[in-house]
GROMACS .gro file of N, CA, C and O in nm:
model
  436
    1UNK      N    1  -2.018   1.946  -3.843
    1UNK     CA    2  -2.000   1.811  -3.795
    1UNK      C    3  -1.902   1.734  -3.883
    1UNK      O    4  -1.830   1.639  -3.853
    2UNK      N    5  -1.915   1.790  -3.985
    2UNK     CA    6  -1.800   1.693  -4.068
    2UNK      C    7  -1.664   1.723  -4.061
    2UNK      O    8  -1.574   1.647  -4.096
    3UNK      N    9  -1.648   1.873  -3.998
    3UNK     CA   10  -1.513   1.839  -3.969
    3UNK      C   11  -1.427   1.799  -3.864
    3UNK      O   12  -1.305   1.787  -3.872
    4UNK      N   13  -1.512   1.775  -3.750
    4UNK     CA   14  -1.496   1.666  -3.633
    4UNK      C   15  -1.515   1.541  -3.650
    4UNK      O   16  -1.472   1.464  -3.565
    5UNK      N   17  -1.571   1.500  -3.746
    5UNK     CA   18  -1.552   1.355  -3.783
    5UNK      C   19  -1.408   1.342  -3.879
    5UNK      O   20  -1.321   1.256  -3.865
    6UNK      N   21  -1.410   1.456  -3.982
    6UNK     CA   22  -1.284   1.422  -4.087
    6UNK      C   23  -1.165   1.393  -3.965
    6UNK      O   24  -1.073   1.321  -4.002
    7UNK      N   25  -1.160   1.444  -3.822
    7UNK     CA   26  -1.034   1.406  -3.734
    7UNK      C   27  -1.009   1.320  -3.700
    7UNK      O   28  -0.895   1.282  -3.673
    8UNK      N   29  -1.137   1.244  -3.687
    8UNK     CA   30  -1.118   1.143  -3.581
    8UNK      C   31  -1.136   1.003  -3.653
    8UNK      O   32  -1.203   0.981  -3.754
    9UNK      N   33  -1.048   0.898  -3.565
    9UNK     CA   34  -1.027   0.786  -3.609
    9UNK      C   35  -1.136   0.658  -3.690
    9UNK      O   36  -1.256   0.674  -3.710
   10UNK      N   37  -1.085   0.580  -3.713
   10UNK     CA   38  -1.213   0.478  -3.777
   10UNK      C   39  -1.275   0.442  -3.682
   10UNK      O   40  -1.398   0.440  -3.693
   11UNK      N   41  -1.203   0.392  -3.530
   11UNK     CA   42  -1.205   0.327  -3.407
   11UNK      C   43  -1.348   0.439  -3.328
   11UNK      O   44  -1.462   0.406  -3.295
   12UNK      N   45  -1.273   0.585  -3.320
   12UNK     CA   46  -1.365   0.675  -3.250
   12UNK      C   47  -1.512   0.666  -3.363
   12UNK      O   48  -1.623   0.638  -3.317
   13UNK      N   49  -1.491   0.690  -3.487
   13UNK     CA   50  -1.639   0.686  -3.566
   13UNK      C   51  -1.686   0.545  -3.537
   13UNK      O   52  -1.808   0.549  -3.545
   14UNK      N   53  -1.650   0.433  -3.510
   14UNK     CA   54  -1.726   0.325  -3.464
   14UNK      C   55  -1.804   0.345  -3.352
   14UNK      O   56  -1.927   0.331  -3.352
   15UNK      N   57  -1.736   0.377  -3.257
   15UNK     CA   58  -1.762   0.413  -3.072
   15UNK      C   59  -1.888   0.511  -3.138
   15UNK      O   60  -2.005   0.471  -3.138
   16UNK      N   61  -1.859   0.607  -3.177
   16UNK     CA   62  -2.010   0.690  -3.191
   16UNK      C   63  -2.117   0.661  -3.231
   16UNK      O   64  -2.222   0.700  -3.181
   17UNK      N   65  -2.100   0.561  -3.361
   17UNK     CA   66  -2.171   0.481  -3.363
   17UNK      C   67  -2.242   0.396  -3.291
   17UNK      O   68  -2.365   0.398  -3.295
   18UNK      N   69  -2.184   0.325  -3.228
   18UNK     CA   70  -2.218   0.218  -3.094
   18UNK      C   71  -2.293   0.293  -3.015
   18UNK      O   72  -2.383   0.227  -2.963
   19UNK      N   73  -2.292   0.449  -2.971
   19UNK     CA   74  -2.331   0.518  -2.853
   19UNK      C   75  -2.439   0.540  -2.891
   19UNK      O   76  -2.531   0.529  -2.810
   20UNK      N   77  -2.468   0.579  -3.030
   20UNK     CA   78  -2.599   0.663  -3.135
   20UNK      C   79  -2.669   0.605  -3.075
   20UNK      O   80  -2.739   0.648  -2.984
   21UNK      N   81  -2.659   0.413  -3.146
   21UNK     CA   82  -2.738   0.305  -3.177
   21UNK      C   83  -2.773   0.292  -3.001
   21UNK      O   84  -2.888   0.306  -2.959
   22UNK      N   85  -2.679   0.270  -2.929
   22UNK     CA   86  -2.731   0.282  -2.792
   22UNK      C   87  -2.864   0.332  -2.725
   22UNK      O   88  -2.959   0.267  -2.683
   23UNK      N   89  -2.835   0.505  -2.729
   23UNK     CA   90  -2.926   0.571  -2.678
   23UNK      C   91  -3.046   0.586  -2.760
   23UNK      O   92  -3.144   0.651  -2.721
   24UNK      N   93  -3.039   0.510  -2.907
   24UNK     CA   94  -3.210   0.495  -3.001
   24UNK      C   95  -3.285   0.388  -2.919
   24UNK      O   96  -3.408   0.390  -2.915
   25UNK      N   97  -3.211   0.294  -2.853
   25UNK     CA   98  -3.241   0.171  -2.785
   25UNK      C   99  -3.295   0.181  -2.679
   25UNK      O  100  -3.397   0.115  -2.659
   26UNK      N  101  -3.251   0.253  -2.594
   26UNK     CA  102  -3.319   0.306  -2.459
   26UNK      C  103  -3.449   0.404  -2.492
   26UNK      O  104  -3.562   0.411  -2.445
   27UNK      N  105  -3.383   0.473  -2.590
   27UNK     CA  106  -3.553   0.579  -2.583
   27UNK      C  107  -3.642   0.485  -2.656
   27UNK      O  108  -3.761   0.498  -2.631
   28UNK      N  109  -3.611   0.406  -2.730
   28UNK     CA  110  -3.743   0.315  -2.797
   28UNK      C  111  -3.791   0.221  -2.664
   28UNK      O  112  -3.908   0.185  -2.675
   29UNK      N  113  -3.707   0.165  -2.511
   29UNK     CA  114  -3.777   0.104  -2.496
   29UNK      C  115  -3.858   0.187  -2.324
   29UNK      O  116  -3.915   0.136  -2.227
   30UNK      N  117  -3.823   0.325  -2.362
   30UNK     CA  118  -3.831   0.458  -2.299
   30UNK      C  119  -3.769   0.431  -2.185
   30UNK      O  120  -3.845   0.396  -2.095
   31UNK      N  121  -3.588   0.439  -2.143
   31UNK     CA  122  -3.550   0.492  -2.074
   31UNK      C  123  -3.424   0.561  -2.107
   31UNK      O  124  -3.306   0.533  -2.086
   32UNK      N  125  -3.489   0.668  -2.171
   32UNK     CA  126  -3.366   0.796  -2.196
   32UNK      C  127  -3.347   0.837  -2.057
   32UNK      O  128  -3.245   0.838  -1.988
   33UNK      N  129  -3.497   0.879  -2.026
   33UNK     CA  130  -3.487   0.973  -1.870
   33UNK      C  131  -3.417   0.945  -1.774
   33UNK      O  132  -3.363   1.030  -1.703
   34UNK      N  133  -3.403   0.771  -1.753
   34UNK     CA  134  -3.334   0.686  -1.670
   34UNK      C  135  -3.198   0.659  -1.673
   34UNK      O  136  -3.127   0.646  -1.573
   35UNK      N  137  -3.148   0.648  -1.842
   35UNK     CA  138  -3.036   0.704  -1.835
   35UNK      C  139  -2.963   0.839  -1.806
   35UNK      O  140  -2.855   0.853  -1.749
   36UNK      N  141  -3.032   0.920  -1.849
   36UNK     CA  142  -2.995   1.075  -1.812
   36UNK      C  143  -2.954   1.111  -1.670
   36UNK      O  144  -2.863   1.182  -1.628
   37UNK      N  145  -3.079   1.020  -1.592
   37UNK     CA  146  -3.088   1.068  -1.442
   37UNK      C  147  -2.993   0.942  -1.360
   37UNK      O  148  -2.998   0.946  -1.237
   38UNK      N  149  -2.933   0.864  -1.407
   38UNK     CA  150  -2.814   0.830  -1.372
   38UNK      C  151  -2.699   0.861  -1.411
   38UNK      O  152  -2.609   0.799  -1.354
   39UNK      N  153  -2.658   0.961  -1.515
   39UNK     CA  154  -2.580   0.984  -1.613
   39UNK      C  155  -2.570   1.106  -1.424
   39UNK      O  156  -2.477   1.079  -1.348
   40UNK      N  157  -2.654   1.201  -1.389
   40UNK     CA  158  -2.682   1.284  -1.320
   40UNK      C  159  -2.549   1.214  -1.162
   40UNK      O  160  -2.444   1.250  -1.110
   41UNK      N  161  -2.636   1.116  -1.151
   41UNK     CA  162  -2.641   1.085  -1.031
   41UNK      C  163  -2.464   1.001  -1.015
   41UNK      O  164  -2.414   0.971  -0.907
   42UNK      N  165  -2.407   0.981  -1.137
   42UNK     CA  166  -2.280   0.980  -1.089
   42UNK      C  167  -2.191   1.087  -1.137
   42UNK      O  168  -2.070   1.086  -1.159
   43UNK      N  169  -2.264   1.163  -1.148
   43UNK     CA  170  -2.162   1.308  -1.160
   43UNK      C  171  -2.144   1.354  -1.038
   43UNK      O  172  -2.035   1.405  -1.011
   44UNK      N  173  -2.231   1.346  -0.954
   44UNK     CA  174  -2.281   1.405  -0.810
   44UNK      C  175  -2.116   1.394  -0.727
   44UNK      O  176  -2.040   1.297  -0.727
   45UNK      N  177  -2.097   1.517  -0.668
   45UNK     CA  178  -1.969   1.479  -0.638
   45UNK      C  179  -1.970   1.393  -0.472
   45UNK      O  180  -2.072   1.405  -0.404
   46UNK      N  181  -1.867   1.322  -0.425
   46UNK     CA  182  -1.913   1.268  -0.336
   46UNK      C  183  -1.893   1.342  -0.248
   46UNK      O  184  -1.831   1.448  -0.251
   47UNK      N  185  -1.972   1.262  -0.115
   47UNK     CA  186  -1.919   1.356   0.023
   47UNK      C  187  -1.766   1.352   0.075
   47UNK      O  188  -1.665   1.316   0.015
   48UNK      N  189  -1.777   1.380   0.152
   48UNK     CA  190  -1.591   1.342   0.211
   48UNK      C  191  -1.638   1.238   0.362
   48UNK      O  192  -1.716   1.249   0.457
   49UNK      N  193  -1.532   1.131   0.312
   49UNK     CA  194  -1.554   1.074   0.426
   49UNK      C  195  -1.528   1.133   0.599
   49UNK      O  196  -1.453   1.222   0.640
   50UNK      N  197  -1.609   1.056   0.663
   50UNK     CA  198  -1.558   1.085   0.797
   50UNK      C  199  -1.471   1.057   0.884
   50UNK      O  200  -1.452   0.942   0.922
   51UNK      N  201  -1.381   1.197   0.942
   51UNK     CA  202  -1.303   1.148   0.991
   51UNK      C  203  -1.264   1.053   1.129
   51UNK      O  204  -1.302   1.078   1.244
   52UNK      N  205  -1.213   0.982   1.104
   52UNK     CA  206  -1.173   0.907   1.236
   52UNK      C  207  -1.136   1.016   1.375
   52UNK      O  208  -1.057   1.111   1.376
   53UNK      N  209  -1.208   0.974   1.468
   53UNK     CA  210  -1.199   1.040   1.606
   53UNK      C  211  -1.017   1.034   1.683
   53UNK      O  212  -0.985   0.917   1.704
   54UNK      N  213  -0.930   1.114   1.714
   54UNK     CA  214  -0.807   1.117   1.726
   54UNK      C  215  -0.789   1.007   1.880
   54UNK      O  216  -0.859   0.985   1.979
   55UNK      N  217  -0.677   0.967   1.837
   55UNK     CA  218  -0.632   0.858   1.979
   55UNK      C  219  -0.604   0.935   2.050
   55UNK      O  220  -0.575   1.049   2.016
   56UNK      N  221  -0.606   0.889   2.179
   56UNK     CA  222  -0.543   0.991   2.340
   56UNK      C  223  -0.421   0.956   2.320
   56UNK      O  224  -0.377   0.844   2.293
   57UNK      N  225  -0.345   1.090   2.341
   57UNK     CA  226  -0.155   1.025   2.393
   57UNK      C  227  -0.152   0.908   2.492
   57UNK      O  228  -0.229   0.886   2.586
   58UNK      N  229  -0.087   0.866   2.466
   58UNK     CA  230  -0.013   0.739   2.529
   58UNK      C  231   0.052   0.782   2.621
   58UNK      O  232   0.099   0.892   2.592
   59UNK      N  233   0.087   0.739   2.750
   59UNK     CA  234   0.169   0.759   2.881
   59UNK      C  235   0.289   0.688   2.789
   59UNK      O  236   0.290   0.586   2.719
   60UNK      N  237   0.385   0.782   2.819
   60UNK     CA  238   0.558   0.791   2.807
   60UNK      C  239   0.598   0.687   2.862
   60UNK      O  240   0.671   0.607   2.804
   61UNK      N  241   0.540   0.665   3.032
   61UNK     CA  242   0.631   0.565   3.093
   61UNK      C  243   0.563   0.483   3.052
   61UNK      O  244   0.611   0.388   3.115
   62UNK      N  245   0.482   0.439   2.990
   62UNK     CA  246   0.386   0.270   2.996
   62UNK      C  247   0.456   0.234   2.845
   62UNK      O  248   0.441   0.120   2.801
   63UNK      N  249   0.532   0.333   2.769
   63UNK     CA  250   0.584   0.282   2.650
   63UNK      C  251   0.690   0.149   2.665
   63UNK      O  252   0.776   0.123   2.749
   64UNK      N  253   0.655   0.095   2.572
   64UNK     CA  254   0.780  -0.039   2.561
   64UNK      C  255   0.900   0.007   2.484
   64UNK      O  256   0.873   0.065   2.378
   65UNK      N  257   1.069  -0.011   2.525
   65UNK     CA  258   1.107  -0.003   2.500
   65UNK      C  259   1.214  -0.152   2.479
   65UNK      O  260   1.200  -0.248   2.554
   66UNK      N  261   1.310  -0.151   2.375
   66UNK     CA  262   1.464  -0.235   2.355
   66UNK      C  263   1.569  -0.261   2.460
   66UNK      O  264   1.671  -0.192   2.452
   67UNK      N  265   1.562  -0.338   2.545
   67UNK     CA  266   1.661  -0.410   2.630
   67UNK      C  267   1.818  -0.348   2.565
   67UNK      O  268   1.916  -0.286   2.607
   68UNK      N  269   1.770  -0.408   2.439
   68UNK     CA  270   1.928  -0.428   2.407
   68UNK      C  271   1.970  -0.270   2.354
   68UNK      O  272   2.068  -0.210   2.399
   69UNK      N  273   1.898  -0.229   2.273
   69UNK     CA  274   1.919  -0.055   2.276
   69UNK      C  275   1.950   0.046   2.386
   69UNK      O  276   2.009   0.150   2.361
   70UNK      N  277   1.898   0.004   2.542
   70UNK     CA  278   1.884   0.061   2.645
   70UNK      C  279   2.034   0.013   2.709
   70UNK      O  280   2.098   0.073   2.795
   71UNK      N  281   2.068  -0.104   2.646
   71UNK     CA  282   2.259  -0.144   2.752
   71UNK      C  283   2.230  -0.226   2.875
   71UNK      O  284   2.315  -0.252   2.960
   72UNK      N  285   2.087  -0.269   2.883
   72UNK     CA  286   2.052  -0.346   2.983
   72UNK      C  287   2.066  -0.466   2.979
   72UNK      O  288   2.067  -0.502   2.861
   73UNK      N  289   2.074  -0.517   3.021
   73UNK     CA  290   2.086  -0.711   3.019
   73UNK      C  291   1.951  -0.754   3.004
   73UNK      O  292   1.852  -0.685   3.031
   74UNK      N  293   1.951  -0.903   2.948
   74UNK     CA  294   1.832  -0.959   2.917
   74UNK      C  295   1.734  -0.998   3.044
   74UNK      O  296   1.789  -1.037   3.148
   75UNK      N  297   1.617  -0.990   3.039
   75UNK     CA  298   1.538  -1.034   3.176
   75UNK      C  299   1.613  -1.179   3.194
   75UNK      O  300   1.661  -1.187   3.307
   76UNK      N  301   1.628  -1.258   3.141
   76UNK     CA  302   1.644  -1.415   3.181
   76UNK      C  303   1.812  -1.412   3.211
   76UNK      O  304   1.857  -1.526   3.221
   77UNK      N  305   1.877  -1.342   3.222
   77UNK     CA  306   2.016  -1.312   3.248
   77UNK      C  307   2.140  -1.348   3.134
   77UNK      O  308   2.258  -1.373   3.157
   78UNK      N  309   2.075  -1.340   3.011
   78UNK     CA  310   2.083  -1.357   2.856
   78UNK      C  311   2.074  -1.513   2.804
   78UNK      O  312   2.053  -1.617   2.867
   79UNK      N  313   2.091  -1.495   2.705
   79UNK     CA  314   2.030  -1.640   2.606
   79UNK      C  315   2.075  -1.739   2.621
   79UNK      O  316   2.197  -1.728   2.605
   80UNK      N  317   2.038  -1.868   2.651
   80UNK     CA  318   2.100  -2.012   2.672
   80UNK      C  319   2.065  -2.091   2.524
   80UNK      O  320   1.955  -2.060   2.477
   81UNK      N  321   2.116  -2.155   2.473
   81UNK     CA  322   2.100  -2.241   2.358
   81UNK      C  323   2.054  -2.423   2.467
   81UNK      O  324   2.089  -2.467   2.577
   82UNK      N  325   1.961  -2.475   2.352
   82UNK     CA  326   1.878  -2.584   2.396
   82UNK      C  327   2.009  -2.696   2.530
   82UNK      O  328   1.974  -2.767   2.624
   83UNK      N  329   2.120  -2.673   2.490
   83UNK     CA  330   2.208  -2.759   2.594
   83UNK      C  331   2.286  -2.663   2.704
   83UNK      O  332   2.390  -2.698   2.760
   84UNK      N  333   2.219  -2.534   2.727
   84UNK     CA  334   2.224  -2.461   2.839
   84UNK      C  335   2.359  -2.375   2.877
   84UNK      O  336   2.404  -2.339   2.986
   85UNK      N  337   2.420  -2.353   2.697
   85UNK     CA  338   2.547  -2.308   2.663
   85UNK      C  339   2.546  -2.161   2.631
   85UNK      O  340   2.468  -2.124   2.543
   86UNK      N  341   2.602  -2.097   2.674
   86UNK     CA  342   2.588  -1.910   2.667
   86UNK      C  343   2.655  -1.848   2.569
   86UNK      O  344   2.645  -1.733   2.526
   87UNK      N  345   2.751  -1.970   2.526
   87UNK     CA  346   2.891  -1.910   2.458
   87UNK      C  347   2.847  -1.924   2.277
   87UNK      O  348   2.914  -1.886   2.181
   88UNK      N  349   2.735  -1.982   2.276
   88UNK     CA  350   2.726  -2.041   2.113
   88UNK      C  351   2.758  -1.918   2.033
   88UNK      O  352   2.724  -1.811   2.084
   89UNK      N  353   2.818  -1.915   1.915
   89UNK     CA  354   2.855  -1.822   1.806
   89UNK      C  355   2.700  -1.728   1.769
   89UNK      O  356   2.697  -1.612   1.729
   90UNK      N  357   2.611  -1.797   1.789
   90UNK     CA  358   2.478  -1.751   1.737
   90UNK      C  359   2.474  -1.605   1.852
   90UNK      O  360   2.430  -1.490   1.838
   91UNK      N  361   2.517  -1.649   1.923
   91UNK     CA  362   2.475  -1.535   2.082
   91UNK      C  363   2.568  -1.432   2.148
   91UNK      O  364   2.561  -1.367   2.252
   92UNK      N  365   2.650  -1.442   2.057
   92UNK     CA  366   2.784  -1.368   2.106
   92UNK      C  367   2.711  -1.233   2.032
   92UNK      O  368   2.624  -1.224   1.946
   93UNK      N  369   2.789  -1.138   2.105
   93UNK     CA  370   2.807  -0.957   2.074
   93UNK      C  371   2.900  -0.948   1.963
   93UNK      O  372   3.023  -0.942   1.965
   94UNK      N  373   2.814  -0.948   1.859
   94UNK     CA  374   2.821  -0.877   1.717
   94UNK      C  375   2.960  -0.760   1.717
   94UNK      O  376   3.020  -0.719   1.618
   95UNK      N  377   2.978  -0.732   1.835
   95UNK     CA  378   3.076  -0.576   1.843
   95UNK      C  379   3.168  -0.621   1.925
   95UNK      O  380   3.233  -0.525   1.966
   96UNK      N  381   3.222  -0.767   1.991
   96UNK     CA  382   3.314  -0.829   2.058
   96UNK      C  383   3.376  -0.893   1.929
   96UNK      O  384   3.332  -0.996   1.878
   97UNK      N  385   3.515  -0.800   1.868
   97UNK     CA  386   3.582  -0.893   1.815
   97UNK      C  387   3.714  -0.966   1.845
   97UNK      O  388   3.793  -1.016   1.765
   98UNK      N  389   3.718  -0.962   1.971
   98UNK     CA  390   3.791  -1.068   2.046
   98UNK      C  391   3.769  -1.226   2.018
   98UNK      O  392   3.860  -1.308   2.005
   99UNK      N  393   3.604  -1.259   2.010
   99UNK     CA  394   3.541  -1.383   1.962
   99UNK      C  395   3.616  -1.426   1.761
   99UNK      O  396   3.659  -1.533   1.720
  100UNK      N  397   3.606  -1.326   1.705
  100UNK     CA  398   3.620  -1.314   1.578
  100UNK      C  399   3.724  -1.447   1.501
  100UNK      O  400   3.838  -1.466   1.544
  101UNK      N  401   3.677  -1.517   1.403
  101UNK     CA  402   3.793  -1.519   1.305
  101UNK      C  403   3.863  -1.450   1.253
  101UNK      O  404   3.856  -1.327   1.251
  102UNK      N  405   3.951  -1.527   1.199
  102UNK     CA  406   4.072  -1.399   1.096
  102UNK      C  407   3.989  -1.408   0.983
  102UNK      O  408   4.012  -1.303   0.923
  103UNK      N  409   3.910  -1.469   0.921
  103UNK     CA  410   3.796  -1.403   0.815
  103UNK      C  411   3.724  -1.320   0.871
  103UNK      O  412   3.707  -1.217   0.806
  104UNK      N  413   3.664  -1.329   0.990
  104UNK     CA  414   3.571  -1.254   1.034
  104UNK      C  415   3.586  -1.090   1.068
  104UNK      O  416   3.516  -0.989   1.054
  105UNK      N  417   3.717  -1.125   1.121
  105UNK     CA  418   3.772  -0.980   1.144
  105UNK      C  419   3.763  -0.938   1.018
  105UNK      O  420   3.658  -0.886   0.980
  106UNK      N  421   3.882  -0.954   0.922
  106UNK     CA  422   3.936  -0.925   0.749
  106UNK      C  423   3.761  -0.869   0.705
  106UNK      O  424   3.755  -0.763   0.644
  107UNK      N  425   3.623  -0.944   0.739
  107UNK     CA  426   3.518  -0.882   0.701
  107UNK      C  427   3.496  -0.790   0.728
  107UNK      O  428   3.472  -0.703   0.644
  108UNK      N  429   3.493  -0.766   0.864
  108UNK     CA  430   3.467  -0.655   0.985
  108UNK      C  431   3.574  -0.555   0.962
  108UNK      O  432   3.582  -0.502   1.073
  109UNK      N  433   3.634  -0.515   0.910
  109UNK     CA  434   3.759  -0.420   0.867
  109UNK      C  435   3.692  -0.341   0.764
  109UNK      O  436   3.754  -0.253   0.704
   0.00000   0.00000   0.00000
């Protein structure tokens, strides 16, 4: 025993200490057994949870798809801004650089 103590730190010979004095404490006020048999009872390995029951495939056609990915036009016959204007800069095609500044282009380059 002493030469597992000569290794170990001041910090670890405290902790052992602390643990000694511990478990004199429990058996004096008699629950060694109680500790032991919880010492037990979280070793116990756990179960495995259960698994979740698998979803049904989804119908293909009932999937939602992107208007704008698909090349289709918007349901409302595309976007109006609050004064009923089609042309606002906000709403224009990102890939029309006909609309463009000469910064905008010079970016887009």
């Amino acid at each position: 025993a002493d030469v597992m103590t000569e290794e170990l730190s001041e910090y670890e010979l405290a902790r052992l200490e602390t643990i000694r004095k511990n478990q004199l404490a429990f058996e004096s006020m008699g629950l060694g057994d109680a500790v032991a048999g919880l010492r037990a009872a979280a070793s116990r390995p756990k179960l495995p949870k259960a698994r979740s029951k698998p979803r049904p495939a989804a119908d293909p056609s009932a999937r939602r798809s992107s208007r704008r990915l698909s090349g289709e036009a918007a349901a409302n016959g595309g976007l109006v801004d609050s004064d009923g204007e089609t042309d606002h800069p906000a709403y224009r095609d990102p890939n029309d650089v006909s609309a463009m500044t000469a910064p905008e282009l010079k970016a887009w380059c």
